[in-house]
mmCIF file of C-alpha atoms (C1' of nucleotides) in Angstrom:
data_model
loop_
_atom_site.group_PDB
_atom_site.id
_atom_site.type_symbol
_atom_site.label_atom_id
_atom_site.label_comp_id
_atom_site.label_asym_id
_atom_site.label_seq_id
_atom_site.Cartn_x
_atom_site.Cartn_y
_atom_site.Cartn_z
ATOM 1 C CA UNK G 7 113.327 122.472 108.419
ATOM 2 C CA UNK G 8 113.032 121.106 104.660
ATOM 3 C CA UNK G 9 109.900 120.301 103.257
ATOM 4 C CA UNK G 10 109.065 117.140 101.292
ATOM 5 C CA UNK G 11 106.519 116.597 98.623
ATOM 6 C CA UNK G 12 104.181 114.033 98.162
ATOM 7 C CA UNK G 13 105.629 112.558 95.386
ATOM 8 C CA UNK G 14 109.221 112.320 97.329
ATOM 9 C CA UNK G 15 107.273 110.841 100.153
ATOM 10 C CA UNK G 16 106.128 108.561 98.718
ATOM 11 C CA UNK G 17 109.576 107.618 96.944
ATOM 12 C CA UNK G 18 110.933 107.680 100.563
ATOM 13 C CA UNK G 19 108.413 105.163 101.785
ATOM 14 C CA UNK G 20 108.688 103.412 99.068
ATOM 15 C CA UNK G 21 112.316 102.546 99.205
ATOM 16 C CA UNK G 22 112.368 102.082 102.216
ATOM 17 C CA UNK G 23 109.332 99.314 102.957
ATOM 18 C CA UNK G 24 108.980 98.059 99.316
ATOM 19 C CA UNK G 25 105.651 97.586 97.791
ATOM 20 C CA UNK G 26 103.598 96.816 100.381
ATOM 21 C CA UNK G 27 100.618 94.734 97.947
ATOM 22 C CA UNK G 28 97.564 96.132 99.202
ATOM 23 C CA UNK G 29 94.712 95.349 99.528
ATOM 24 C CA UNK G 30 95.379 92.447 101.674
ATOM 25 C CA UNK G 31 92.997 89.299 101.052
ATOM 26 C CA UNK G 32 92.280 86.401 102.844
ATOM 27 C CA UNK G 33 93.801 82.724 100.829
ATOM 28 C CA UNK G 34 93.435 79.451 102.480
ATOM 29 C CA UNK G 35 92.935 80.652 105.802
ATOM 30 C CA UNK G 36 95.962 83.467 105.956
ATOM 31 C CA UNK G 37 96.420 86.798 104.634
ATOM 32 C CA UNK G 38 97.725 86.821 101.488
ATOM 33 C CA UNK G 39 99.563 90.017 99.966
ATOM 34 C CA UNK G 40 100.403 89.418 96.670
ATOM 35 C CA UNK G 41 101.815 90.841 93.734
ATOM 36 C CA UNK G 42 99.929 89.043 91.315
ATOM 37 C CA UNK G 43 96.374 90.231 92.783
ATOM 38 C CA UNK G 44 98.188 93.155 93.145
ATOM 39 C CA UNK G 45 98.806 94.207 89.506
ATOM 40 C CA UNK G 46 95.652 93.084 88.182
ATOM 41 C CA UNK G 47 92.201 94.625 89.007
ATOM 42 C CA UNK G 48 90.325 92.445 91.600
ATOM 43 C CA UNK G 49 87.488 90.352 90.384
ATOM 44 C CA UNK G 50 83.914 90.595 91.648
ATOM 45 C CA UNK G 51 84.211 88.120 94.809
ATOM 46 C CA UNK G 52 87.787 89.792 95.539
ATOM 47 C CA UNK G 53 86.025 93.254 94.998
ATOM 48 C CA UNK G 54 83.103 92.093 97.673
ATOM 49 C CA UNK G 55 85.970 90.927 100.256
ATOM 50 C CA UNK G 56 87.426 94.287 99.839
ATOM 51 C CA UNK G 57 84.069 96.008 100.142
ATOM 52 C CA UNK G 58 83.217 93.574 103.705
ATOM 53 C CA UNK G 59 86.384 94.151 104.867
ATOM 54 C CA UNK G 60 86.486 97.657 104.968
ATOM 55 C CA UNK G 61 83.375 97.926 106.441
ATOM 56 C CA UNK G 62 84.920 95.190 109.148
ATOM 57 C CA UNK G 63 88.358 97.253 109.695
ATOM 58 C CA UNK G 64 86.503 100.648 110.609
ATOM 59 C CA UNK G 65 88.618 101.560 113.419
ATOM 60 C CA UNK G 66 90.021 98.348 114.679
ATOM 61 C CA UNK G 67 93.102 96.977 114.336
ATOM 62 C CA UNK G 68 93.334 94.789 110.808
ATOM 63 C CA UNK G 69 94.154 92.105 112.606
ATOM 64 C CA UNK G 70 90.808 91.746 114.238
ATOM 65 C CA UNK G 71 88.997 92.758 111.434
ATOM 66 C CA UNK G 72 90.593 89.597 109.034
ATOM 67 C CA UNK G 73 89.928 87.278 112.722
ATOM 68 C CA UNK G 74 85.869 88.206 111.367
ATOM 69 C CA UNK G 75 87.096 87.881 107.340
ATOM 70 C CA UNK G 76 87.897 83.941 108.205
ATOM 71 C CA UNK G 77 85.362 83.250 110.169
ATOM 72 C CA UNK G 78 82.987 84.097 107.555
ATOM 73 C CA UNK G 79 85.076 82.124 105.030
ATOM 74 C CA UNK G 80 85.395 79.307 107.963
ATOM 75 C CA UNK G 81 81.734 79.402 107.433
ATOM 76 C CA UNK G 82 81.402 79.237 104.113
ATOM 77 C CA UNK G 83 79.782 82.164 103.931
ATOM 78 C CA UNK G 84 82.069 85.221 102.315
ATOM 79 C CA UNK G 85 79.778 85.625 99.707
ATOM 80 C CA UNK G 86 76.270 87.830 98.907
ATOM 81 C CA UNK G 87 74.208 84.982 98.628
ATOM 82 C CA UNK G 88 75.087 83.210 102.430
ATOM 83 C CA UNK G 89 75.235 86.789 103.910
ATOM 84 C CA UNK G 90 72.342 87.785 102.591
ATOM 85 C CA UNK G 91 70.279 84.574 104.364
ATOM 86 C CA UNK G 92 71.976 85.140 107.781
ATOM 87 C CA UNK G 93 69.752 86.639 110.392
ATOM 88 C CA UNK G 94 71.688 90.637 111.963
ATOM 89 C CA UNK G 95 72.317 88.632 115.644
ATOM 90 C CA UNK G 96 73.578 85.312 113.630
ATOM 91 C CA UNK G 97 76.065 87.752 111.130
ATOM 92 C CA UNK G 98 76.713 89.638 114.230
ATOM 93 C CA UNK G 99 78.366 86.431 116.096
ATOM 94 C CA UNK G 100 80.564 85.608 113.330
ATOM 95 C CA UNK G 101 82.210 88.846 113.227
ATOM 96 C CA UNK G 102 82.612 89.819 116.752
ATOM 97 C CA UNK G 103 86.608 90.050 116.844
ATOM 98 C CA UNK G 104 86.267 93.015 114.771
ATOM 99 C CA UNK G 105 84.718 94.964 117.653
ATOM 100 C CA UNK G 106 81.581 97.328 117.299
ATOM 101 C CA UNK G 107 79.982 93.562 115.678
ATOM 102 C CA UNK G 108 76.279 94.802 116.388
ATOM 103 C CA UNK G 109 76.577 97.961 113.914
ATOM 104 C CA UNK G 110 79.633 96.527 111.537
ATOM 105 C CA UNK G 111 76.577 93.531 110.834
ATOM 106 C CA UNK G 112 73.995 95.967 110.300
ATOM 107 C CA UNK G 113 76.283 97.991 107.989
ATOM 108 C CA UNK G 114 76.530 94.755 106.235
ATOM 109 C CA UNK G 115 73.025 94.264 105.690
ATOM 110 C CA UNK G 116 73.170 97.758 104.287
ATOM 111 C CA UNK G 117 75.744 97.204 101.704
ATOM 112 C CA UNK G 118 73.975 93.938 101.078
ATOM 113 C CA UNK G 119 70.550 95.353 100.124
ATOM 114 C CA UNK G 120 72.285 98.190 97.782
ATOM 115 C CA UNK G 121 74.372 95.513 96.559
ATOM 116 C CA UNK G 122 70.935 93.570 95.182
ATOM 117 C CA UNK G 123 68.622 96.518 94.761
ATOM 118 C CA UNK G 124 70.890 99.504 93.443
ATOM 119 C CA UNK G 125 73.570 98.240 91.350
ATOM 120 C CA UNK G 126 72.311 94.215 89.962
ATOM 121 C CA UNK G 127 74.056 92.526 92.496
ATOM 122 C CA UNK G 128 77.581 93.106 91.526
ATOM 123 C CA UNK G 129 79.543 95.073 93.466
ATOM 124 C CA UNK G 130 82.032 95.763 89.868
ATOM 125 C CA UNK G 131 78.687 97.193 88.131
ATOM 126 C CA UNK G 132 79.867 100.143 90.026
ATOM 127 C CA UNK G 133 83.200 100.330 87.469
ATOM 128 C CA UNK G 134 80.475 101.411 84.446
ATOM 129 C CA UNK G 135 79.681 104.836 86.654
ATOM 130 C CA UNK G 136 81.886 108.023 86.155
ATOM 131 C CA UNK G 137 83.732 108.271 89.327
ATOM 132 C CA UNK G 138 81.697 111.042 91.238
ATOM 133 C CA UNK G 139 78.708 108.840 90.359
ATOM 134 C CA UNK G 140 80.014 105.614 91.783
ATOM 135 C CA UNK G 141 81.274 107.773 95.068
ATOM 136 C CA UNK G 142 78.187 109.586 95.093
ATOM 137 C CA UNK G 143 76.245 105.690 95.047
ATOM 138 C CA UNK G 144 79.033 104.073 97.749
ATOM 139 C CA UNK G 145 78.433 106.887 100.021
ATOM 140 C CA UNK G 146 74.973 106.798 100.120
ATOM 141 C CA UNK G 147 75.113 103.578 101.679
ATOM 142 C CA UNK G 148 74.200 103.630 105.737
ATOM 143 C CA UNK G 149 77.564 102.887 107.381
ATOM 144 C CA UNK G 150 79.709 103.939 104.371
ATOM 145 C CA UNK G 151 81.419 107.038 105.060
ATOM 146 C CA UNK G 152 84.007 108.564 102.740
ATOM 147 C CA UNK G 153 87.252 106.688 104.334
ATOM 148 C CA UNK G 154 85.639 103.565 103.554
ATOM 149 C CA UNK G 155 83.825 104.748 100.197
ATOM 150 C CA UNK G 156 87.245 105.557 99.240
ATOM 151 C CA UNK G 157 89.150 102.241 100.245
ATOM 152 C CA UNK G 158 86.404 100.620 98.198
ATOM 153 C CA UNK G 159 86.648 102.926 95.430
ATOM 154 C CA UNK G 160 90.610 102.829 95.229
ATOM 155 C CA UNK G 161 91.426 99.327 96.039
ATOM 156 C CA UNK G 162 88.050 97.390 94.929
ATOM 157 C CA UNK G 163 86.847 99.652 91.394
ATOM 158 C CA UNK G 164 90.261 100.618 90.291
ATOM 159 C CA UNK G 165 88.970 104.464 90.713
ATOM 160 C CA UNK G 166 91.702 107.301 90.722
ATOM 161 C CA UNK G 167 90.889 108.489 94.659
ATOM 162 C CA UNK G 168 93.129 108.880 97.673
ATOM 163 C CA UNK G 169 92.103 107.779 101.016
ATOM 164 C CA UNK G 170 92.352 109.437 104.073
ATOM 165 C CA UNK G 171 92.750 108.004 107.538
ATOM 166 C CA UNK G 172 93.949 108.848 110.642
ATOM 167 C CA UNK G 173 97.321 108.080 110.016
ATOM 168 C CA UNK G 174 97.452 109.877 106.966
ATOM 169 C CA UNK G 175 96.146 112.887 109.588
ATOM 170 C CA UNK G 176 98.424 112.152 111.660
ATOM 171 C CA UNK G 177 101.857 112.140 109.155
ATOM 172 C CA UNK G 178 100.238 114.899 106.787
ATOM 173 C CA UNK G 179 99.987 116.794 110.525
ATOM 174 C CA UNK G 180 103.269 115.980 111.733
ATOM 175 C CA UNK G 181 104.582 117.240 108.426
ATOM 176 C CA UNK G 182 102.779 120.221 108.419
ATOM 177 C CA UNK G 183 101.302 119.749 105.269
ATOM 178 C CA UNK G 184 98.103 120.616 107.183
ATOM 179 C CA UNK G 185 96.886 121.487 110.924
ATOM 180 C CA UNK G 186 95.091 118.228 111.148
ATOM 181 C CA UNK G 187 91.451 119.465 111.160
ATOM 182 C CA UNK G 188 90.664 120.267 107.550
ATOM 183 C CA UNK G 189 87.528 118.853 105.914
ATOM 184 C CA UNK G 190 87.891 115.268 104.625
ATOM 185 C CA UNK G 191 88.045 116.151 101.113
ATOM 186 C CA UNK G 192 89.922 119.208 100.956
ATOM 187 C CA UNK G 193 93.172 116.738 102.310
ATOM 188 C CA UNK G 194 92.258 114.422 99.710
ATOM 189 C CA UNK G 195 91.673 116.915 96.677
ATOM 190 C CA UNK G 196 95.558 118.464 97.811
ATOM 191 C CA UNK G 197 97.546 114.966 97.227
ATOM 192 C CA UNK G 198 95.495 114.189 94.170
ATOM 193 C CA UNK G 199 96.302 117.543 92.397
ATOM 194 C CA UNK G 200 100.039 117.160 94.131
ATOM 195 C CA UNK G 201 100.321 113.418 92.180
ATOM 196 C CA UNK G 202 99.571 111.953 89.355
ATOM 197 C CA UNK G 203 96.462 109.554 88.347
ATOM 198 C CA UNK G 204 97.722 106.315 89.467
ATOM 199 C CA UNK G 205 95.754 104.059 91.127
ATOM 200 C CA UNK G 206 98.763 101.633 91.697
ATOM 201 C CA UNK G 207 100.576 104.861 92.917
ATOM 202 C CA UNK G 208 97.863 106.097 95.429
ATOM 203 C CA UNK G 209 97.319 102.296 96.647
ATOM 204 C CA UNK G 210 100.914 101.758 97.726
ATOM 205 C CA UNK G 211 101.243 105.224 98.917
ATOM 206 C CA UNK G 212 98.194 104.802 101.362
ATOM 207 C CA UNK G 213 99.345 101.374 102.439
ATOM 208 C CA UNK G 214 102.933 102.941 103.211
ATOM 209 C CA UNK G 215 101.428 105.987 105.233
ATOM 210 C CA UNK G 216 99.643 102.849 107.434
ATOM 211 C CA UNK G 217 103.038 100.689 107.191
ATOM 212 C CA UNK G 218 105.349 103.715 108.013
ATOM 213 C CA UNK G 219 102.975 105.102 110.970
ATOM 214 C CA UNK G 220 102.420 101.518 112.456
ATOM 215 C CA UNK G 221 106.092 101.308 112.834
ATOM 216 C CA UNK G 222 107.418 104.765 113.462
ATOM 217 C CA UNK G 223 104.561 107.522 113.222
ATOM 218 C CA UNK G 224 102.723 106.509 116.352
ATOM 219 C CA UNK G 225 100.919 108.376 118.696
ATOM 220 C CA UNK G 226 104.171 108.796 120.640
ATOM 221 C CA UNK G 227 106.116 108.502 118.022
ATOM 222 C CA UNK G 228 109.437 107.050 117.313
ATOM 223 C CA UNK G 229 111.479 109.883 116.130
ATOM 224 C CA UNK G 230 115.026 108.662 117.271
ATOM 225 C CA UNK G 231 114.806 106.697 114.304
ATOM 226 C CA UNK G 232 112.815 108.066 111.381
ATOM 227 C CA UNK G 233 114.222 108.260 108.122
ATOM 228 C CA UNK G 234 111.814 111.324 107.786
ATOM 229 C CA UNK G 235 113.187 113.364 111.253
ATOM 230 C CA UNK G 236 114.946 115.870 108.951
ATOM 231 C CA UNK G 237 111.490 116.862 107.373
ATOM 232 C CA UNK G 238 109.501 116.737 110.400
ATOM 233 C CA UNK G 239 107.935 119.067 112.910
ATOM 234 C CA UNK G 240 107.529 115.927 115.860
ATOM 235 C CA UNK G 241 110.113 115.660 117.864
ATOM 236 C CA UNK G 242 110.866 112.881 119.991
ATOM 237 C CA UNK G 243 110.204 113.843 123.719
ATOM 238 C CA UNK G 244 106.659 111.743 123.478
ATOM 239 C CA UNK G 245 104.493 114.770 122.327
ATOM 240 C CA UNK G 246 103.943 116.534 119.140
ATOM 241 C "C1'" DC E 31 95.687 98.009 133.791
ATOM 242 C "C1'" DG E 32 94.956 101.746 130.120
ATOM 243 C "C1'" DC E 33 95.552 102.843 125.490
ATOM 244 C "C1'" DC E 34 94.675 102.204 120.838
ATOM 245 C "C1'" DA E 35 93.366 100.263 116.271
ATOM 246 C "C1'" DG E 36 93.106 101.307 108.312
ATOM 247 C "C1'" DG E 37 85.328 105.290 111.321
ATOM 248 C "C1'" DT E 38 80.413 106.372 111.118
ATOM 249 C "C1'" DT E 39 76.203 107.803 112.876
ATOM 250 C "C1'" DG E 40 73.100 110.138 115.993
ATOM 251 C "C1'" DT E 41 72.381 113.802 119.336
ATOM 252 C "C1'" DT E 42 72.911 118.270 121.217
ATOM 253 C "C1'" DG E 43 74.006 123.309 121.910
ATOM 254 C "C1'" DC M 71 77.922 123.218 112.097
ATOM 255 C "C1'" DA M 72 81.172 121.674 115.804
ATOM 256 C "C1'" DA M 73 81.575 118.853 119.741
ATOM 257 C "C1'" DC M 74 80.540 114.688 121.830
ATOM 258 C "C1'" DA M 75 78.696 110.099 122.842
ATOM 259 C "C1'" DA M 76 77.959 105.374 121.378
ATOM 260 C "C1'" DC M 77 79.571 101.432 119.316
ATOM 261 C "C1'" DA M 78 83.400 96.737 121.285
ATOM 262 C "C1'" DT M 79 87.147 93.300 120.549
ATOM 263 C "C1'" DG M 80 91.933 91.927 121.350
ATOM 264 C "C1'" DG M 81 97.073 92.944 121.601
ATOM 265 C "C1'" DC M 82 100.611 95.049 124.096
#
DNA sequence: CGCCAGGTTGTTG
DNA sequence: CAACAACATGGC
């Protein structure tokens, strides 16, 4: 069986789903992924959407987690100031569709108080830190683990860091780049050193990894037809 | 109906 | 330090 590189996967992906625009926002009520916020760095209140919904889409479906995104926006009340005056049971409400709404709002409140005591209220005072600084400072917030520190680094502060999820487990796995169990950062240390610096590359790359194991890399996965089969350890009988 | 979704924290041996 | 439980909605 040939093996493929990170670099070709991500050419693979990439011609074969296009650009995929992430991170996703929400515009007038609907998810918007768009170029234009795509090739520019995200402003503070886009940066704070980014940081809420990541908290939000901790494993659940994004679907459910954006349901929680608009009704906050619905509300009027997508931004640190309104948050910050809702009572934990009155936060909680809004977000239920995103599941696990009792912690997810007390994460919130979390990010919310670092947000005003730690770093002056804007979440892009976190750009003027040196990288392991910033991460160091994201992580430290209860609720924040590294998946999320690194969605917010990556797709919020425009920092050079590659996120790991479960579906990037579960392709890396099914490649056998790795057994599926190695510590967080060792996976993510391997594709940086294997790529270049590009936070536009390691955005789309992530977001393909999602797109590609939505579609085809699921748990019982859709071998038959994957355009990566011929580098692949899966097979298609329903197991690994 | 059961499984799963862009995890993290707390507890236990 | 690894394994495991708890947290919870909604789509298929």
């Amino acid at each position: 069986m040939p093996t493929i590189h990170s670099t070709e996967l991500y050419q693979k992906l990439l011609n074969k789903y296009g650009y995929q625009y992430w991170w996703p926002l929400i515009r007038n009520g609907e998810l918007l992924y768009s170029e234009k916020t795509h090739l520019r760095n995200p402003d503070e209140e886009e940066a704070f959407e980014i940081v809420i919904g990541a908290i939000l889409a901790q494993n659940t479906n994004w679907i459910n987690a954006s349901r929680a995104l608009m009704r906050l926006f619905d509300r009027q009340c997508m931004n640190p100031k309104q948050l910050t005056q809702m009572e934990r049971p009155e936060l909680a409400e809004l977000i239920r569709p995103a599941g696990y709404f009792n912690q997810k709002a007390k994460k919130i409140q979390a990010w919310l108080e670092f947000q005003r005591t730690k770093i002056d209220g804007k979440v892009l005072n976190l750009c003027k830190e040196p990288l392991s600084e910033a991460r160091r400072k994201v992580l430290s917030v209860w609720g924040v683990g590294k998946e999320t520190a690194d969605s917010i680094l990556l797709y919020a502060l425009d920092f050079p860091v590659f996120v790991i999820d479960a579906y990037t487990r579960r392709l890396f796995s099914r490649l056998e780049w790795i057994s599926g169990d190695e510590d967080y950062d060792f996976i993510r240390k391997r594709i940086e050193s294997q790529m270049e610096k590009n936070t536009l590359v390691y955005r789309e790359f992530h977001a393909l990894i999602v797109r590609h194991c939505v579609e085809y890399c699921k748990n019982k996965p859709l071998c038959d037809a994957c355009s990566l089969f011929d580098f692949c350890s899966a097979t298609n009988s329903g197991g690994d």
